[in-house]
Tab-separated table of C-alpha atoms in Angstrom:
chain	number	residue	atom	x	y	z
A	1	ASP	CA	0.072	0.136	-0.013
A	2	SER	CA	2.031	2.937	-1.261
A	3	SER	CA	-0.357	5.492	0.068
A	4	LEU	CA	0.218	4.400	3.711
A	5	THR	CA	3.244	6.270	4.762
A	6	GLU	CA	5.593	4.963	7.257
A	7	HIS	CA	7.459	7.283	9.797
A	8	ARG	CA	11.133	5.983	9.844
A	9	ARG	CA	10.220	3.038	11.964
A	10	LEU	CA	9.173	5.044	15.009
A	11	ASN	CA	7.331	3.119	17.832
A	12	PRO	CA	3.519	4.474	18.252
A	13	ASN	CA	4.274	5.128	21.887
A	14	TYR	CA	6.529	7.984	20.642
A	15	LEU	CA	3.313	9.889	19.803
A	16	HIS	CA	2.423	10.236	23.221
A	17	SER	CA	6.018	10.893	24.643
A	18	ASN	CA	6.609	13.473	22.030
A	19	SER	CA	3.501	15.353	23.163
A	20	THR	CA	4.525	15.615	26.835
A	21	SER	CA	6.972	18.514	25.796
A	22	HIS	CA	3.710	20.576	26.110
A	23	THR	CA	2.977	20.698	29.934
A	24	TRP	CA	0.452	23.637	29.321
A	25	PRO	CA	-2.243	22.959	26.793
A	26	PHE	CA	-2.257	26.546	25.170
A	27	SER	CA	1.272	25.917	24.003
A	28	ALA	CA	-0.073	22.875	22.206
A	29	ILE	CA	-2.862	24.900	20.571
A	30	ALA	CA	-0.135	27.481	19.733
A	31	GLU	CA	1.557	24.970	17.522
A	32	LEU	CA	-1.460	24.570	15.375
A	33	ILE	CA	-1.939	28.200	15.171
A	34	ASP	CA	1.600	28.873	14.151
A	35	ASN	CA	1.175	26.424	11.221
A	36	ALA	CA	-1.676	28.573	9.858
A	37	TYR	CA	0.296	31.794	10.542
A	38	ASP	CA	3.536	30.789	8.788
A	39	PRO	CA	4.263	32.477	5.402
A	40	ASP	CA	4.089	29.245	3.404
A	41	VAL	CA	0.304	28.953	4.426
A	42	CYS	CA	-0.348	32.670	4.968
A	43	ALA	CA	-3.925	32.222	6.166
A	44	LYS	CA	-5.972	35.472	6.719
A	45	GLN	CA	-8.104	33.885	9.230
A	46	LEU	CA	-8.259	30.885	11.483
A	47	TRP	CA	-11.364	29.428	13.111
A	48	ILE	CA	-11.037	27.567	16.464
A	49	ASP	CA	-14.240	25.800	17.735
A	50	LYS	CA	-15.510	22.848	19.673
A	51	THR	CA	-18.015	20.742	18.069
A	52	GLN	CA	-19.596	17.140	18.543
A	53	ILE	CA	-19.392	14.538	15.875
A	54	LYS	CA	-21.461	11.456	16.549
A	55	SER	CA	-21.721	12.598	20.210
A	56	VAL	CA	-17.997	12.777	20.545
A	57	ASP	CA	-16.404	16.119	21.633
A	58	CYS	CA	-13.859	17.464	19.108
A	59	LEU	CA	-11.620	20.458	18.721
A	60	THR	CA	-11.507	22.040	15.299
A	61	PHE	CA	-8.962	24.457	13.515
A	62	MET	CA	-9.734	25.593	10.142
A	63	ASP	CA	-7.828	28.308	7.985
A	64	ASN	CA	-8.162	29.835	4.585
A	65	GLY	CA	-4.579	29.669	3.730
A	66	ALA	CA	-2.726	28.017	1.006
A	67	GLY	CA	-3.839	24.247	1.687
A	68	MET	CA	-1.828	21.164	1.062
A	69	ASP	CA	-1.263	18.586	-1.690
A	70	TYR	CA	-0.201	15.056	-0.948
A	71	ASP	CA	3.466	15.950	-0.510
A	72	ALA	CA	2.751	18.727	1.884
A	73	MET	CA	0.379	16.535	3.939
A	74	TYR	CA	3.009	13.638	3.946
A	75	LYS	CA	5.541	16.322	5.508
A	76	LEU	CA	3.006	17.748	8.008
A	77	LEU	CA	2.268	14.159	9.347
A	78	SER	CA	5.704	12.676	9.146
A	79	PHE	CA	8.659	13.157	11.451
A	80	GLY	CA	11.873	15.294	10.645
A	81	PHE	CA	10.563	17.316	7.639
A	82	SER	CA	10.343	20.986	7.439
A	83	ASP	CA	10.862	23.340	4.286
A	84	LYS	CA	9.421	26.438	5.918
A	85	GLN	CA	10.927	29.662	4.572
A	86	SER	CA	10.644	33.268	5.558
A	87	VAL	CA	8.723	35.437	3.000
A	88	GLU	CA	9.362	39.323	2.725
A	89	GLY	CA	10.304	39.573	6.330
A	90	HIS	CA	7.502	37.252	7.750
A	91	ALA	CA	9.673	34.697	9.541
A	92	ALA	CA	8.290	30.998	9.847
A	93	VAL	CA	7.733	30.077	13.406
A	94	GLY	CA	8.573	26.444	13.383
A	95	MET	CA	11.653	25.191	11.658
A	96	TYR	CA	11.860	21.522	12.920
A	97	GLY	CA	8.578	19.959	11.552
A	98	ASN	CA	7.492	18.602	14.882
A	99	GLY	CA	4.886	21.150	16.027
A	100	PHE	CA	1.788	19.754	14.553
A	101	LYS	CA	2.471	16.168	15.741
A	102	SER	CA	3.418	17.168	19.368
A	103	GLY	CA	0.591	19.796	19.614
A	104	SER	CA	-2.144	17.856	18.215
A	105	MET	CA	-1.459	14.613	20.173
A	106	ARG	CA	-1.135	16.710	23.390
A	107	LEU	CA	-4.837	17.839	22.906
A	108	GLY	CA	-6.065	14.494	21.906
A	109	LYS	CA	-5.394	10.979	20.824
A	110	ASP	CA	-6.453	11.227	17.132
A	111	VAL	CA	-6.494	13.883	14.465
A	112	ILE	CA	-7.763	14.105	10.981
A	113	VAL	CA	-6.642	16.752	8.458
A	114	PHE	CA	-8.561	17.868	5.393
A	115	SER	CA	-7.071	19.996	2.962
A	116	LYS	CA	-7.538	21.841	-0.387
A	117	ARG	CA	-5.139	23.482	-2.641
A	118	ARG	CA	-6.302	24.571	-6.153
A	119	ASN	CA	-7.540	21.348	-7.813
A	120	SER	CA	-6.102	18.994	-5.231
A	121	MET	CA	-8.068	17.560	-2.138
A	122	CYS	CA	-6.543	15.322	0.430
A	123	VAL	CA	-7.101	13.647	3.815
A	124	GLY	CA	-4.568	12.426	6.390
A	125	MET	CA	-5.129	10.845	9.770
A	126	LEU	CA	-2.635	10.435	12.668
A	127	SER	CA	-4.351	8.389	15.243
A	128	GLN	CA	-3.063	6.726	18.403
A	129	THR	CA	-6.418	4.635	18.547
A	130	TYR	CA	-5.874	3.272	15.041
A	131	LEU	CA	-2.380	2.199	15.685
A	132	LYS	CA	-3.390	0.547	18.909
A	133	LYS	CA	-6.203	-1.338	17.277
A	134	ILE	CA	-4.031	-2.601	14.418
A	135	LYS	CA	-1.370	-3.448	16.832
A	136	ALA	CA	1.007	-1.523	14.961
A	137	THR	CA	4.812	-1.742	15.839
A	138	ASN	CA	5.671	1.444	13.693
A	139	ILE	CA	3.807	4.728	13.129
A	140	THR	CA	1.812	4.480	9.904
A	141	VAL	CA	-0.588	7.336	8.538
A	142	PRO	CA	-3.250	6.883	6.072
A	143	ILE	CA	-3.191	9.685	3.551
A	144	VAL	CA	-5.741	10.001	0.610
A	145	THR	CA	-5.680	12.173	-2.379
A	146	TYR	CA	-8.800	12.314	-4.350
A	147	ASN	CA	-8.696	10.967	-7.833
A	148	ARG	CA	-5.811	8.560	-7.026
A	149	PRO	CA	-7.058	5.083	-7.350
A	150	GLU	CA	-4.095	3.656	-5.417
A	151	ASP	CA	-5.204	5.556	-2.300
A	152	MET	CA	-8.305	3.498	-1.847
A	153	ALA	CA	-6.745	1.256	0.798
A	154	SER	CA	-5.900	4.243	3.014
A	155	MET	CA	-9.467	5.645	2.386
A	156	GLN	CA	-10.756	2.308	3.922
A	157	LYS	CA	-8.593	2.644	6.759
A	158	ILE	CA	-9.781	6.329	7.398
A	159	LEU	CA	-13.456	5.162	6.979
A	160	LYS	CA	-13.065	2.370	9.478
A	161	TYR	CA	-11.227	4.139	12.305
A	162	SER	CA	-12.244	7.790	11.955
A	163	LEU	CA	-15.437	9.475	13.128
A	164	PHE	CA	-16.407	9.690	9.384
A	165	GLN	CA	-17.808	6.258	7.940
A	166	THR	CA	-18.557	7.443	4.488
A	167	GLU	CA	-16.986	9.333	1.738
A	168	GLU	CA	-19.898	11.728	1.633
A	169	ALA	CA	-19.163	12.736	5.280
A	170	ILE	CA	-15.579	13.407	4.355
A	171	LEU	CA	-16.421	15.390	1.411
A	172	SER	CA	-18.889	17.306	3.449
A	173	GLU	CA	-15.858	18.337	5.693
A	174	LEU	CA	-13.689	19.385	2.492
A	175	LYS	CA	-16.755	21.397	1.395
A	176	ALA	CA	-16.810	23.318	4.793
A	177	ILE	CA	-13.290	24.691	4.021
A	178	ASN	CA	-14.795	26.749	1.211
A	179	ALA	CA	-18.134	27.722	3.344
A	180	THR	CA	-16.210	30.571	5.187
A	181	THR	CA	-15.379	32.647	2.158
A	182	ALA	CA	-17.032	32.712	-1.277
A	183	THR	CA	-13.828	33.443	-3.356
A	184	ASN	CA	-11.389	31.205	-1.393
A	185	THR	CA	-10.576	27.818	-2.984
A	186	SER	CA	-7.933	26.508	-0.597
A	187	GLY	CA	-7.597	25.941	3.172
A	188	THR	CA	-7.200	23.212	5.833
A	189	ARG	CA	-9.410	21.815	8.379
A	190	ILE	CA	-8.194	20.049	11.506
A	191	ILE	CA	-10.373	17.766	13.635
A	192	ILE	CA	-8.991	16.309	17.004
A	193	TRP	CA	-11.065	13.944	18.982
A	194	ASN	CA	-10.546	11.560	22.122
A	195	LEU	CA	-9.665	14.993	23.770
A	196	ARG	CA	-7.520	14.738	26.875
A	197	ARG	CA	-9.444	14.224	30.191
A	198	THR	CA	-8.626	14.678	33.778
A	199	GLU	CA	-8.177	11.891	36.359
A	200	SER	CA	-11.929	12.372	37.119
A	201	GLY	CA	-12.920	11.934	33.401
A	202	LYS	CA	-13.840	15.623	32.826
A	203	LEU	CA	-12.496	17.197	29.690
A	204	GLU	CA	-9.387	19.186	30.034
A	205	PHE	CA	-10.911	22.275	28.550
A	206	ASP	CA	-14.003	24.117	30.066
A	207	PHE	CA	-16.314	24.849	27.171
A	208	ASP	CA	-19.299	25.984	29.354
A	209	THR	CA	-18.214	28.968	31.447
A	210	GLU	CA	-17.791	31.288	28.549
A	211	ARG	CA	-19.763	30.826	25.207
A	212	TYR	CA	-17.129	32.448	23.127
A	213	ASP	CA	-14.097	31.119	24.759
A	214	ILE	CA	-12.044	27.949	25.741
A	215	GLN	CA	-10.821	27.972	29.046
A	216	ILE	CA	-8.544	25.919	31.432
A	217	PRO	CA	-10.117	24.985	34.806
A	218	ALA	CA	-8.225	25.773	37.859
A	219	ASP	CA	-6.702	23.095	40.272
A	220	MET	CA	-7.458	20.023	38.235
A	221	SER	CA	-4.996	17.064	37.614
A	222	ASP	CA	-4.630	14.314	35.157
A	223	GLY	CA	-3.271	11.937	37.976
A	224	THR	CA	0.282	12.404	37.061
A	225	GLN	CA	0.807	16.079	37.890
A	226	THR	CA	-1.176	18.575	40.002
A	227	LYS	CA	-2.467	21.872	38.578
A	228	PHE	CA	-0.846	20.936	35.370
A	229	ARG	CA	-3.380	22.965	33.324
A	230	ARG	CA	-2.743	26.563	34.425
A	231	GLN	CA	0.714	28.311	34.607
A	232	GLU	CA	2.322	28.171	38.138
A	233	ARG	CA	2.746	31.682	39.349
A	234	ASN	CA	3.842	33.129	42.646
A	235	THR	CA	1.409	36.140	42.374
A	236	PRO	CA	-1.814	36.769	44.101
A	237	THR	CA	-3.723	37.181	40.813
A	238	VAL	CA	-3.661	34.983	37.665
A	239	PRO	CA	-3.753	36.720	34.499
A	240	ASP	CA	-6.337	35.899	31.992
A	241	THR	CA	-3.901	34.647	29.494
A	242	ASP	CA	-3.220	31.745	31.697
A	243	PHE	CA	-6.542	30.406	31.588
A	244	SER	CA	-8.500	32.053	28.690
A	245	LEU	CA	-7.697	31.058	25.005
A	246	ARG	CA	-9.259	34.284	23.837
A	247	ALA	CA	-6.955	36.306	26.086
A	248	TYR	CA	-3.892	34.324	25.216
A	249	CYS	CA	-4.581	34.540	21.511
A	250	SER	CA	-5.022	38.458	21.862
A	251	ILE	CA	-1.476	38.740	22.584
A	252	LEU	CA	0.190	35.756	20.836
A	253	TYR	CA	2.009	37.839	18.076
A	254	LEU	CA	3.932	40.885	18.297
A	255	LYS	CA	2.974	41.677	14.593
A	256	PRO	CA	-0.510	39.983	13.934
A	257	ARG	CA	-1.080	39.084	10.388
A	258	MET	CA	-3.960	36.788	10.818
A	259	GLN	CA	-7.380	37.086	12.374
A	260	ILE	CA	-8.296	34.504	14.831
A	261	ILE	CA	-11.973	33.663	15.262
A	262	ILE	CA	-12.803	31.547	18.655
A	263	ARG	CA	-16.354	29.751	18.698
A	264	GLY	CA	-17.705	32.365	16.207
A	265	GLN	CA	-16.354	35.649	17.740
A	266	LYS	CA	-13.253	37.490	16.454
A	267	VAL	CA	-10.315	37.833	18.794
A	268	LYS	CA	-9.522	41.525	19.381
A	269	THR	CA	-5.738	41.920	19.113
A	270	GLN	CA	-3.698	43.672	21.605
A	271	LEU	CA	-0.419	45.107	20.761
A	272	VAL	CA	1.617	44.314	23.780
A	273	SER	CA	4.577	46.516	22.877
A	274	LYS	CA	2.123	49.502	22.907
A	275	SER	CA	0.398	48.648	26.127
A	276	LEU	CA	3.190	48.447	28.600
A	277	ALA	CA	3.015	51.181	31.215
A	278	HIS	CA	6.620	50.915	32.140
A	279	VAL	CA	9.572	49.876	29.920
A	280	ILE	CA	12.850	48.771	31.625
A	281	MET	CA	15.812	47.847	29.781
A	282	ASP	CA	18.103	45.436	31.448
A	283	LYS	CA	21.598	44.270	30.061
A	284	TYR	CA	21.925	40.624	30.361
A	285	LYS	CA	25.178	39.120	31.610
A	286	PRO	CA	25.657	35.486	32.150
A	287	ASN	CA	26.457	34.295	35.572
A	288	PHE	CA	29.640	32.586	34.744
A	289	LEU	CA	31.073	35.847	33.436
A	290	VAL	CA	30.050	37.824	36.687
A	291	SER	CA	31.928	34.968	38.498
A	292	LEU	CA	34.952	35.137	36.450
A	293	GLN	CA	34.932	39.034	36.799
A	294	GLU	CA	34.832	38.633	40.612
A	295	ASN	CA	37.764	36.188	40.634
């Protein structure tokens, strides 16, 4: 099956261990935002939402950027690939090709990616659940490009192990990419399911407190770490950016080039450099140099 790509004989357990680099869930989300923000994608807008598919809670990310063909999808889902370039002063955020994998697998066990680029439509799935069910010893990823007969075996795997059991359901998700803007013909839609839960079985994120936000509940544990969700601070008050995705996204970039919409409402960007009340310049000197001078 030539359309089922193999990831350099990496054990499936690596997907989880690789994701543990994100102790804070918003840093995992930032990886997916960065992918849409980067100059090779250059999305004007990114939609982040929570939805249910067949009664399963899902996180969705959709952009109207350049989209991906088979080769680009392969590199996104494979380890060790990155050909990101800076464009006209717009620097690429990630350069090592790992952000999507670590970020998506930190948020949930399974992810499916739908993408359109000009006349190309493709779908790829990175799924810990799928790899466990087939008792895989290496990480394999089904990728399908429409109108390629050799990809049918991968299509059957996606239909069997994803939330989408028919080709019509998959085509519906691809059509949703164009539903946002009448003139756009490219973009990417990412759906993550089997979202991470706490030790008590609750979802890691709070979707109920604020209708137009995604928040991190306070003082919750996943059984391995305590209060792993919010940033640890030795201050009496916790800034909104620690627990509100909307607040976090509002200050994510020094030079915002992309509009972020969370649960149907636009994020109002704050230019941090212009909102600081007091600016202090501090000249950094490494400790070992200080020690050398004292001696």
